PDB file of N, CA, C and O in Angstrom:
ATOM      1  N   LEU A 190       0.804  -1.204   0.000  1.00 53.00           N
ATOM      2  CA  LEU A 190       0.000   0.000   0.000  1.00 53.00           C
ATOM      3  C   LEU A 190       0.843   1.263   0.000  1.00 53.00           C
ATOM      4  O   LEU A 190       0.356   2.318  -0.366  1.00 53.00           O
ATOM      5  N   GLU A 191       2.089   1.172   0.403  1.00 58.00           N
ATOM      6  CA  GLU A 191       2.922   2.363   0.526  1.00 58.00           C
ATOM      7  C   GLU A 191       3.004   3.190  -0.762  1.00 58.00           C
ATOM      8  O   GLU A 191       2.870   4.417  -0.704  1.00 58.00           O
ATOM      9  N   PRO A 192       3.172   2.568  -1.951  1.00 59.00           N
ATOM     10  CA  PRO A 192       3.210   3.403  -3.168  1.00 59.00           C
ATOM     11  C   PRO A 192       1.931   4.210  -3.365  1.00 59.00           C
ATOM     12  O   PRO A 192       1.969   5.343  -3.825  1.00 59.00           O
ATOM     13  N   TYR A 193       0.792   3.636  -2.993  1.00 57.00           N
ATOM     14  CA  TYR A 193      -0.475   4.341  -3.130  1.00 57.00           C
ATOM     15  C   TYR A 193      -0.593   5.480  -2.121  1.00 57.00           C
ATOM     16  O   TYR A 193      -1.153   6.521  -2.403  1.00 57.00           O
ATOM     17  N   GLU A 194      -0.058   5.257  -0.928  1.00 59.00           N
ATOM     18  CA  GLU A 194      -0.068   6.324   0.078  1.00 59.00           C
ATOM     19  C   GLU A 194       0.717   7.532  -0.414  1.00 59.00           C
ATOM     20  O   GLU A 194       0.302   8.663  -0.243  1.00 59.00           O
ATOM     21  N   LYS A 195       1.858   7.280  -1.050  1.00 59.00           N
ATOM     22  CA  LYS A 195       2.677   8.376  -1.565  1.00 59.00           C
ATOM     23  C   LYS A 195       1.939   9.160  -2.642  1.00 59.00           C
ATOM     24  O   LYS A 195       2.187  10.342  -2.831  1.00 59.00           O
ATOM     25  N   LEU A 196       1.060   8.507  -3.360  1.00 59.00           N
ATOM     26  CA  LEU A 196       0.262   9.184  -4.378  1.00 59.00           C
ATOM     27  C   LEU A 196      -0.989   9.829  -3.789  1.00 59.00           C
ATOM     28  O   LEU A 196      -1.789  10.397  -4.504  1.00 59.00           O
ATOM     29  N   ASP A 197      -1.153   9.705  -2.483  1.00 68.00           N
ATOM     30  CA  ASP A 197      -2.326  10.214  -1.770  1.00 68.00           C
ATOM     31  C   ASP A 197      -3.606   9.551  -2.263  1.00 68.00           C
ATOM     32  O   ASP A 197      -4.638  10.187  -2.388  1.00 68.00           O
ATOM     33  N   LYS A 198      -3.512   8.262  -2.579  1.00 70.00           N
ATOM     34  CA  LYS A 198      -4.672   7.506  -3.047  1.00 70.00           C
ATOM     35  C   LYS A 198      -5.228   6.602  -1.963  1.00 70.00           C
ATOM     36  O   LYS A 198      -6.386   6.232  -2.004  1.00 70.00           O
ATOM     37  N   VAL A 199      -4.393   6.210  -1.018  1.00 75.00           N
ATOM     38  CA  VAL A 199      -4.801   5.311   0.058  1.00 75.00           C
ATOM     39  C   VAL A 199      -4.315   5.903   1.372  1.00 75.00           C
ATOM     40  O   VAL A 199      -3.200   6.408   1.451  1.00 75.00           O
ATOM     41  N   ARG A 200      -5.165   5.836   2.367  1.00 76.00           N
ATOM     42  CA  ARG A 200      -4.771   6.282   3.700  1.00 76.00           C
ATOM     43  C   ARG A 200      -4.871   5.107   4.649  1.00 76.00           C
ATOM     44  O   ARG A 200      -5.840   4.370   4.617  1.00 76.00           O
ATOM     45  N   ILE A 201      -3.885   4.977   5.485  1.00 82.00           N
ATOM     46  CA  ILE A 201      -3.944   3.962   6.530  1.00 82.00           C
ATOM     47  C   ILE A 201      -4.337   4.682   7.817  1.00 82.00           C
ATOM     48  O   ILE A 201      -3.661   5.614   8.244  1.00 82.00           O
ATOM     49  N   VAL A 202      -5.459   4.259   8.376  1.00 88.00           N
ATOM     50  CA  VAL A 202      -6.001   4.886   9.579  1.00 88.00           C
ATOM     51  C   VAL A 202      -6.157   3.796  10.623  1.00 88.00           C
ATOM     52  O   VAL A 202      -6.736   2.750  10.351  1.00 88.00           O
ATOM     53  N   ILE A 203      -5.636   4.041  11.795  1.00 92.00           N
ATOM     54  CA  ILE A 203      -5.685   3.062  12.875  1.00 92.00           C
ATOM     55  C   ILE A 203      -6.911   3.347  13.747  1.00 92.00           C
ATOM     56  O   ILE A 203      -7.119   4.484  14.174  1.00 92.00           O
ATOM     57  N   ALA A 204      -7.687   2.319  14.001  1.00 95.00           N
ATOM     58  CA  ALA A 204      -8.883   2.459  14.846  1.00 95.00           C
ATOM     59  C   ALA A 204      -8.488   2.436  16.315  1.00 95.00           C
ATOM     60  O   ALA A 204      -7.753   1.545  16.754  1.00 95.00           O
ATOM     61  N   ASP A 205      -8.982   3.409  17.047  1.00 97.00           N
ATOM     62  CA  ASP A 205      -8.775   3.398  18.490  1.00 97.00           C
ATOM     63  C   ASP A 205     -10.049   2.890  19.171  1.00 97.00           C
ATOM     64  O   ASP A 205     -11.034   2.556  18.500  1.00 97.00           O
ATOM     65  N   ASN A 206     -10.037   2.820  20.494  1.00 97.00           N
ATOM     66  CA  ASN A 206     -11.196   2.286  21.237  1.00 97.00           C
ATOM     67  C   ASN A 206     -12.467   3.078  20.962  1.00 97.00           C
ATOM     68  O   ASN A 206     -13.554   2.506  20.851  1.00 97.00           O
ATOM     69  N   LYS A 207     -12.340   4.388  20.844  1.00 98.00           N
ATOM     70  CA  LYS A 207     -13.495   5.241  20.569  1.00 98.00           C
ATOM     71  C   LYS A 207     -14.111   4.878  19.207  1.00 98.00           C
ATOM     72  O   LYS A 207     -15.332   4.826  19.071  1.00 98.00           O
ATOM     73  N   ASP A 208     -13.261   4.618  18.219  1.00 97.00           N
ATOM     74  CA  ASP A 208     -13.745   4.229  16.888  1.00 97.00           C
ATOM     75  C   ASP A 208     -14.498   2.901  16.946  1.00 97.00           C
ATOM     76  O   ASP A 208     -15.546   2.748  16.317  1.00 97.00           O
ATOM     77  N   TRP A 209     -13.956   1.949  17.700  1.00 98.00           N
ATOM     78  CA  TRP A 209     -14.626   0.648  17.824  1.00 98.00           C
ATOM     79  C   TRP A 209     -15.981   0.784  18.517  1.00 98.00           C
ATOM     80  O   TRP A 209     -16.955   0.137  18.120  1.00 98.00           O
ATOM     81  N   GLU A 210     -16.039   1.624  19.535  1.00 98.00           N
ATOM     82  CA  GLU A 210     -17.317   1.835  20.228  1.00 98.00           C
ATOM     83  C   GLU A 210     -18.339   2.486  19.289  1.00 98.00           C
ATOM     84  O   GLU A 210     -19.508   2.107  19.274  1.00 98.00           O
ATOM     85  N   GLU A 211     -17.886   3.462  18.510  1.00 97.00           N
ATOM     86  CA  GLU A 211     -18.780   4.093  17.550  1.00 97.00           C
ATOM     87  C   GLU A 211     -19.240   3.083  16.492  1.00 97.00           C
ATOM     88  O   GLU A 211     -20.402   3.077  16.074  1.00 97.00           O
ATOM     89  N   ALA A 212     -18.333   2.211  16.064  1.00 97.00           N
ATOM     90  CA  ALA A 212     -18.678   1.186  15.073  1.00 97.00           C
ATOM     91  C   ALA A 212     -19.712   0.207  15.628  1.00 97.00           C
ATOM     92  O   ALA A 212     -20.617  -0.219  14.900  1.00 97.00           O
ATOM     93  N   LYS A 213     -19.597  -0.125  16.900  1.00 98.00           N
ATOM     94  CA  LYS A 213     -20.594  -1.016  17.518  1.00 98.00           C
ATOM     95  C   LYS A 213     -21.971  -0.372  17.519  1.00 98.00           C
ATOM     96  O   LYS A 213     -22.979  -1.032  17.223  1.00 98.00           O
ATOM     97  N   ARG A 214     -22.016   0.922  17.827  1.00 97.00           N
ATOM     98  CA  ARG A 214     -23.309   1.632  17.800  1.00 97.00           C
ATOM     99  C   ARG A 214     -23.854   1.691  16.371  1.00 97.00           C
ATOM    100  O   ARG A 214     -25.058   1.526  16.159  1.00 97.00           O
ATOM    101  N   MET A 215     -22.965   1.907  15.407  1.00 97.00           N
ATOM    102  CA  MET A 215     -23.391   1.949  14.014  1.00 97.00           C
ATOM    103  C   MET A 215     -23.944   0.595  13.578  1.00 97.00           C
ATOM    104  O   MET A 215     -24.947   0.511  12.875  1.00 97.00           O
ATOM    105  N   ARG A 216     -23.282  -0.472  14.003  1.00 97.00           N
ATOM    106  CA  ARG A 216     -23.749  -1.818  13.681  1.00 97.00           C
ATOM    107  C   ARG A 216     -25.159  -2.038  14.217  1.00 97.00           C
ATOM    108  O   ARG A 216     -26.035  -2.549  13.514  1.00 97.00           O
ATOM    109  N   GLU A 217     -25.386  -1.623  15.448  1.00 97.00           N
ATOM    110  CA  GLU A 217     -26.715  -1.780  16.045  1.00 97.00           C
ATOM    111  C   GLU A 217     -27.758  -0.942  15.309  1.00 97.00           C
ATOM    112  O   GLU A 217     -28.889  -1.376  15.117  1.00 97.00           O
ATOM    113  N   ARG A 218     -27.368   0.248  14.890  1.00 95.00           N
ATOM    114  CA  ARG A 218     -28.293   1.165  14.220  1.00 95.00           C
ATOM    115  C   ARG A 218     -28.592   0.758  12.778  1.00 95.00           C
ATOM    116  O   ARG A 218     -29.717   0.889  12.311  1.00 95.00           O
ATOM    117  N   THR A 219     -27.584   0.232  12.060  1.00 95.00           N
ATOM    118  CA  THR A 219     -27.728  -0.010  10.619  1.00 95.00           C
ATOM    119  C   THR A 219     -27.813  -1.478  10.230  1.00 95.00           C
ATOM    120  O   THR A 219     -28.252  -1.791   9.131  1.00 95.00           O
ATOM    121  N   GLY A 220     -27.324  -2.367  11.109  1.00 95.00           N
ATOM    122  CA  GLY A 220     -27.261  -3.781  10.754  1.00 95.00           C
ATOM    123  C   GLY A 220     -26.040  -4.136   9.926  1.00 95.00           C
ATOM    124  O   GLY A 220     -25.879  -5.273   9.498  1.00 95.00           O
ATOM    125  N   LEU A 221     -25.165  -3.172   9.712  1.00 95.00           N
ATOM    126  CA  LEU A 221     -23.929  -3.406   8.972  1.00 95.00           C
ATOM    127  C   LEU A 221     -23.004  -4.289   9.802  1.00 95.00           C
ATOM    128  O   LEU A 221     -23.007  -4.214  11.038  1.00 95.00           O
ATOM    129  N   HIS A 222     -22.227  -5.136   9.159  1.00 95.00           N
ATOM    130  CA  HIS A 222     -21.252  -5.955   9.878  1.00 95.00           C
ATOM    131  C   HIS A 222     -20.280  -5.054  10.636  1.00 95.00           C
ATOM    132  O   HIS A 222     -20.000  -3.931  10.204  1.00 95.00           O
ATOM    133  N   LEU A 223     -19.744  -5.546  11.736  1.00 97.00           N
ATOM    134  CA  LEU A 223     -18.862  -4.735  12.578  1.00 97.00           C
ATOM    135  C   LEU A 223     -17.657  -4.214  11.801  1.00 97.00           C
ATOM    136  O   LEU A 223     -17.325  -3.032  11.883  1.00 97.00           O
ATOM    137  N   LYS A 224     -16.990  -5.065  11.039  1.00 96.00           N
ATOM    138  CA  LYS A 224     -15.804  -4.613  10.298  1.00 96.00           C
ATOM    139  C   LYS A 224     -16.172  -3.555   9.260  1.00 96.00           C
ATOM    140  O   LYS A 224     -15.421  -2.600   9.050  1.00 96.00           O
ATOM    141  N   ASP A 225     -17.320  -3.699   8.619  1.00 96.00           N
ATOM    142  CA  ASP A 225     -17.775  -2.682   7.669  1.00 96.00           C
ATOM    143  C   ASP A 225     -18.109  -1.382   8.400  1.00 96.00           C
ATOM    144  O   ASP A 225     -17.856  -0.293   7.886  1.00 96.00           O
ATOM    145  N   SER A 226     -18.644  -1.508   9.595  1.00 97.00           N
ATOM    146  CA  SER A 226     -18.924  -0.321  10.402  1.00 97.00           C
ATOM    147  C   SER A 226     -17.634   0.394  10.781  1.00 97.00           C
ATOM    148  O   SER A 226     -17.568   1.628  10.751  1.00 97.00           O
ATOM    149  N   VAL A 227     -16.605  -0.359  11.121  1.00 97.00           N
ATOM    150  CA  VAL A 227     -15.301   0.244  11.440  1.00 97.00           C
ATOM    151  C   VAL A 227     -14.766   0.974  10.217  1.00 97.00           C
ATOM    152  O   VAL A 227     -14.284   2.110  10.319  1.00 97.00           O
ATOM    153  N   HIS A 228     -14.851   0.350   9.055  1.00 95.00           N
ATOM    154  CA  HIS A 228     -14.389   1.010   7.829  1.00 95.00           C
ATOM    155  C   HIS A 228     -15.132   2.323   7.607  1.00 95.00           C
ATOM    156  O   HIS A 228     -14.532   3.333   7.229  1.00 95.00           O
ATOM    157  N   THR A 229     -16.423   2.312   7.865  1.00 97.00           N
ATOM    158  CA  THR A 229     -17.230   3.518   7.681  1.00 97.00           C
ATOM    159  C   THR A 229     -16.812   4.608   8.664  1.00 97.00           C
ATOM    160  O   THR A 229     -16.629   5.768   8.278  1.00 97.00           O
ATOM    161  N   VAL A 230     -16.646   4.252   9.916  1.00 97.00           N
ATOM    162  CA  VAL A 230     -16.224   5.219  10.942  1.00 97.00           C
ATOM    163  C   VAL A 230     -14.872   5.819  10.575  1.00 97.00           C
ATOM    164  O   VAL A 230     -14.673   7.040  10.642  1.00 97.00           O
ATOM    165  N   LEU A 231     -13.944   4.978  10.146  1.00 96.00           N
ATOM    166  CA  LEU A 231     -12.603   5.470   9.817  1.00 96.00           C
ATOM    167  C   LEU A 231     -12.593   6.315   8.548  1.00 96.00           C
ATOM    168  O   LEU A 231     -11.839   7.294   8.450  1.00 96.00           O
ATOM    169  N   ALA A 232     -13.415   5.950   7.572  1.00 95.00           N
ATOM    170  CA  ALA A 232     -13.501   6.757   6.346  1.00 95.00           C
ATOM    171  C   ALA A 232     -14.038   8.144   6.668  1.00 95.00           C
ATOM    172  O   ALA A 232     -13.520   9.157   6.179  1.00 95.00           O
ATOM    173  N   ARG A 233     -15.050   8.198   7.489  1.00 95.00           N
ATOM    174  CA  ARG A 233     -15.618   9.486   7.886  1.00 95.00           C
ATOM    175  C   ARG A 233     -14.588  10.302   8.675  1.00 95.00           C
ATOM    176  O   ARG A 233     -14.394  11.489   8.431  1.00 95.00           O
ATOM    177  N   LYS A 234     -13.905   9.640   9.599  1.00 94.00           N
ATOM    178  CA  LYS A 234     -12.912  10.297  10.449  1.00 94.00           C
ATOM    179  C   LYS A 234     -11.765  10.890   9.620  1.00 94.00           C
ATOM    180  O   LYS A 234     -11.286  11.978   9.911  1.00 94.00           O
ATOM    181  N   SER A 235     -11.357  10.195   8.579  1.00 92.00           N
ATOM    182  CA  SER A 235     -10.215  10.631   7.770  1.00 92.00           C
ATOM    183  C   SER A 235     -10.634  11.396   6.518  1.00 92.00           C
ATOM    184  O   SER A 235      -9.802  11.697   5.670  1.00 92.00           O
ATOM    185  N   LYS A 236     -11.951  11.647   6.400  1.00 91.00           N
ATOM    186  CA  LYS A 236     -12.491  12.355   5.235  1.00 91.00           C
ATOM    187  C   LYS A 236     -12.109  11.644   3.939  1.00 91.00           C
ATOM    188  O   LYS A 236     -11.689  12.256   2.966  1.00 91.00           O
ATOM    189  N   SER A 237     -12.281  10.323   3.977  1.00 90.00           N
ATOM    190  CA  SER A 237     -11.971   9.469   2.829  1.00 90.00           C
ATOM    191  C   SER A 237     -13.255   8.881   2.269  1.00 90.00           C
ATOM    192  O   SER A 237     -14.325   9.038   2.863  1.00 90.00           O
ATOM    193  N   ILE A 238     -13.135   8.205   1.144  1.00 91.00           N
ATOM    194  CA  ILE A 238     -14.270   7.476   0.591  1.00 91.00           C
ATOM    195  C   ILE A 238     -14.017   5.989   0.781  1.00 91.00           C
ATOM    196  O   ILE A 238     -12.884   5.562   0.987  1.00 91.00           O
ATOM    197  N   ILE A 239     -15.086   5.216   0.704  1.00 93.00           N
ATOM    198  CA  ILE A 239     -14.964   3.759   0.741  1.00 93.00           C
ATOM    199  C   ILE A 239     -15.066   3.268  -0.692  1.00 93.00           C
ATOM    200  O   ILE A 239     -16.001   3.626  -1.408  1.00 93.00           O
ATOM    201  N   VAL A 240     -14.103   2.464  -1.102  1.00 90.00           N
ATOM    202  CA  VAL A 240     -14.119   1.847  -2.421  1.00 90.00           C
ATOM    203  C   VAL A 240     -14.335   0.354  -2.207  1.00 90.00           C
ATOM    204  O   VAL A 240     -13.532  -0.302  -1.556  1.00 90.00           O
ATOM    205  N   THR A 241     -15.438  -0.156  -2.739  1.00 93.00           N
ATOM    206  CA  THR A 241     -15.804  -1.547  -2.489  1.00 93.00           C
ATOM    207  C   THR A 241     -16.692  -2.076  -3.602  1.00 93.00           C
ATOM    208  O   THR A 241     -17.422  -1.317  -4.243  1.00 93.00           O
ATOM    209  N   TRP A 242     -16.621  -3.370  -3.819  1.00 94.00           N
ATOM    210  CA  TRP A 242     -17.576  -4.031  -4.721  1.00 94.00           C
ATOM    211  C   TRP A 242     -18.896  -4.287  -3.991  1.00 94.00           C
ATOM    212  O   TRP A 242     -19.909  -4.548  -4.603  1.00 94.00           O
ATOM    213  N   ASN A 243     -18.866  -4.206  -2.666  1.00 94.00           N
ATOM    214  CA  ASN A 243     -20.014  -4.525  -1.826  1.00 94.00           C
ATOM    215  C   ASN A 243     -20.923  -3.302  -1.643  1.00 94.00           C
ATOM    216  O   ASN A 243     -21.158  -2.844  -0.536  1.00 94.00           O
ATOM    217  N   LEU A 244     -21.432  -2.778  -2.718  1.00 95.00           N
ATOM    218  CA  LEU A 244     -22.271  -1.579  -2.641  1.00 95.00           C
ATOM    219  C   LEU A 244     -23.589  -1.847  -1.932  1.00 95.00           C
ATOM    220  O   LEU A 244     -24.120  -0.961  -1.260  1.00 95.00           O
ATOM    221  N   LYS A 245     -24.087  -3.060  -2.052  1.00 94.00           N
ATOM    222  CA  LYS A 245     -25.384  -3.393  -1.450  1.00 94.00           C
ATOM    223  C   LYS A 245     -25.391  -3.124   0.050  1.00 94.00           C
ATOM    224  O   LYS A 245     -26.277  -2.442   0.565  1.00 94.00           O
ATOM    225  N   ASP A 246     -24.405  -3.643   0.768  1.00 94.00           N
ATOM    226  CA  ASP A 246     -24.361  -3.452   2.215  1.00 94.00           C
ATOM    227  C   ASP A 246     -24.065  -2.002   2.595  1.00 94.00           C
ATOM    228  O   ASP A 246     -24.634  -1.473   3.537  1.00 94.00           O
ATOM    229  N   PHE A 247     -23.177  -1.357   1.848  1.00 95.00           N
ATOM    230  CA  PHE A 247     -22.763  -0.005   2.203  1.00 95.00           C
ATOM    231  C   PHE A 247     -23.803   1.050   1.847  1.00 95.00           C
ATOM    232  O   PHE A 247     -23.674   2.197   2.241  1.00 95.00           O
ATOM    233  N   ARG A 248     -24.861   0.681   1.139  1.00 93.00           N
ATOM    234  CA  ARG A 248     -25.959   1.633   0.911  1.00 93.00           C
ATOM    235  C   ARG A 248     -26.575   2.087   2.231  1.00 93.00           C
ATOM    236  O   ARG A 248     -27.137   3.160   2.326  1.00 93.00           O
ATOM    237  N   LYS A 249     -26.427   1.244   3.240  1.00 93.00           N
ATOM    238  CA  LYS A 249     -26.976   1.562   4.562  1.00 93.00           C
ATOM    239  C   LYS A 249     -26.319   2.796   5.186  1.00 93.00           C
ATOM    240  O   LYS A 249     -26.881   3.396   6.084  1.00 93.00           O
ATOM    241  N   VAL A 250     -25.125   3.145   4.715  1.00 94.00           N
ATOM    242  CA  VAL A 250     -24.387   4.259   5.330  1.00 94.00           C
ATOM    243  C   VAL A 250     -23.983   5.322   4.315  1.00 94.00           C
ATOM    244  O   VAL A 250     -23.164   6.188   4.615  1.00 94.00           O
ATOM    245  N   GLU A 251     -24.563   5.301   3.124  1.00 90.00           N
ATOM    246  CA  GLU A 251     -24.103   6.243   2.102  1.00 90.00           C
ATOM    247  C   GLU A 251     -24.428   7.700   2.428  1.00 90.00           C
ATOM    248  O   GLU A 251     -23.872   8.598   1.808  1.00 90.00           O
ATOM    249  N   LYS A 252     -25.279   7.951   3.421  1.00 92.00           N
ATOM    250  CA  LYS A 252     -25.507   9.333   3.868  1.00 92.00           C
ATOM    251  C   LYS A 252     -24.395   9.798   4.804  1.00 92.00           C
ATOM    252  O   LYS A 252     -24.224  10.994   5.033  1.00 92.00           O
ATOM    253  N   GLU A 253     -23.642   8.849   5.338  1.00 91.00           N
ATOM    254  CA  GLU A 253     -22.582   9.180   6.289  1.00 91.00           C
ATOM    255  C   GLU A 253     -21.212   9.279   5.647  1.00 91.00           C
ATOM    256  O   GLU A 253     -20.337   9.984   6.151  1.00 91.00           O
ATOM    257  N   VAL A 254     -21.015   8.552   4.552  1.00 95.00           N
ATOM    258  CA  VAL A 254     -19.713   8.519   3.892  1.00 95.00           C
ATOM    259  C   VAL A 254     -19.923   8.185   2.417  1.00 95.00           C
ATOM    260  O   VAL A 254     -20.855   7.463   2.070  1.00 95.00           O
ATOM    261  N   GLU A 255     -19.073   8.727   1.568  1.00 94.00           N
ATOM    262  CA  GLU A 255     -19.172   8.434   0.132  1.00 94.00           C
ATOM    263  C   GLU A 255     -18.693   7.011  -0.134  1.00 94.00           C
ATOM    264  O   GLU A 255     -17.636   6.614   0.364  1.00 94.00           O
ATOM    265  N   VAL A 256     -19.450   6.292  -0.931  1.00 95.00           N
ATOM    266  CA  VAL A 256     -19.122   4.902  -1.260  1.00 95.00           C
ATOM    267  C   VAL A 256     -19.100   4.779  -2.785  1.00 95.00           C
ATOM    268  O   VAL A 256     -20.038   5.215  -3.452  1.00 95.00           O
ATOM    269  N   ARG A 257     -18.020   4.196  -3.314  1.00 92.00           N
ATOM    270  CA  ARG A 257     -17.893   4.015  -4.774  1.00 92.00           C
ATOM    271  C   ARG A 257     -17.456   2.605  -5.105  1.00 92.00           C
ATOM    272  O   ARG A 257     -16.739   1.966  -4.354  1.00 92.00           O
ATOM    273  N   SER A 258     -17.834   2.188  -6.281  1.00 91.00           N
ATOM    274  CA  SER A 258     -17.362   0.926  -6.835  1.00 91.00           C
ATOM    275  C   SER A 258     -15.997   1.175  -7.475  1.00 91.00           C
ATOM    276  O   SER A 258     -15.783   2.252  -8.048  1.00 91.00           O
ATOM    277  N   PRO A 259     -15.095   0.205  -7.432  1.00 86.00           N
ATOM    278  CA  PRO A 259     -13.787   0.394  -8.084  1.00 86.00           C
ATOM    279  C   PRO A 259     -13.924   0.691  -9.572  1.00 86.00           C
ATOM    280  O   PRO A 259     -13.111   1.422 -10.131  1.00 86.00           O
ATOM    281  N   LYS A 260     -14.971   0.180 -10.204  1.00 87.00           N
ATOM    282  CA  LYS A 260     -15.127   0.425 -11.646  1.00 87.00           C
ATOM    283  C   LYS A 260     -15.514   1.872 -11.950  1.00 87.00           C
ATOM    284  O   LYS A 260     -15.407   2.311 -13.074  1.00 87.00           O
ATOM    285  N   ASN A 261     -15.924   2.626 -10.921  1.00 84.00           N
ATOM    286  CA  ASN A 261     -16.333   4.011 -11.120  1.00 84.00           C
ATOM    287  C   ASN A 261     -15.292   5.019 -10.650  1.00 84.00           C
ATOM    288  O   ASN A 261     -15.616   6.189 -10.447  1.00 84.00           O
ATOM    289  N   LEU A 262     -14.078   4.575 -10.483  1.00 72.00           N
ATOM    290  CA  LEU A 262     -13.017   5.508 -10.049  1.00 72.00           C
ATOM    291  C   LEU A 262     -12.397   6.193 -11.245  1.00 72.00           C
ATOM    292  O   LEU A 262     -12.308   5.728 -12.303  1.00 72.00           O
TER     293      LEU A 262
END
């Protein structure tokens, strides 16, 4: 991932306890899987977008964070 980071295309963001707690609340509120909730929390925190083929599940949070398919980049 390092070459992509240098191009400012990928950000590595470390989840802290507060992020995990927020992700748990998001999971309860949206039904999104916990790991997907963490990705959403971190994308919002870092002002990033989520790039995934799994658009169906992430529609649940598209008001909170931008979600794109890799084919639409």
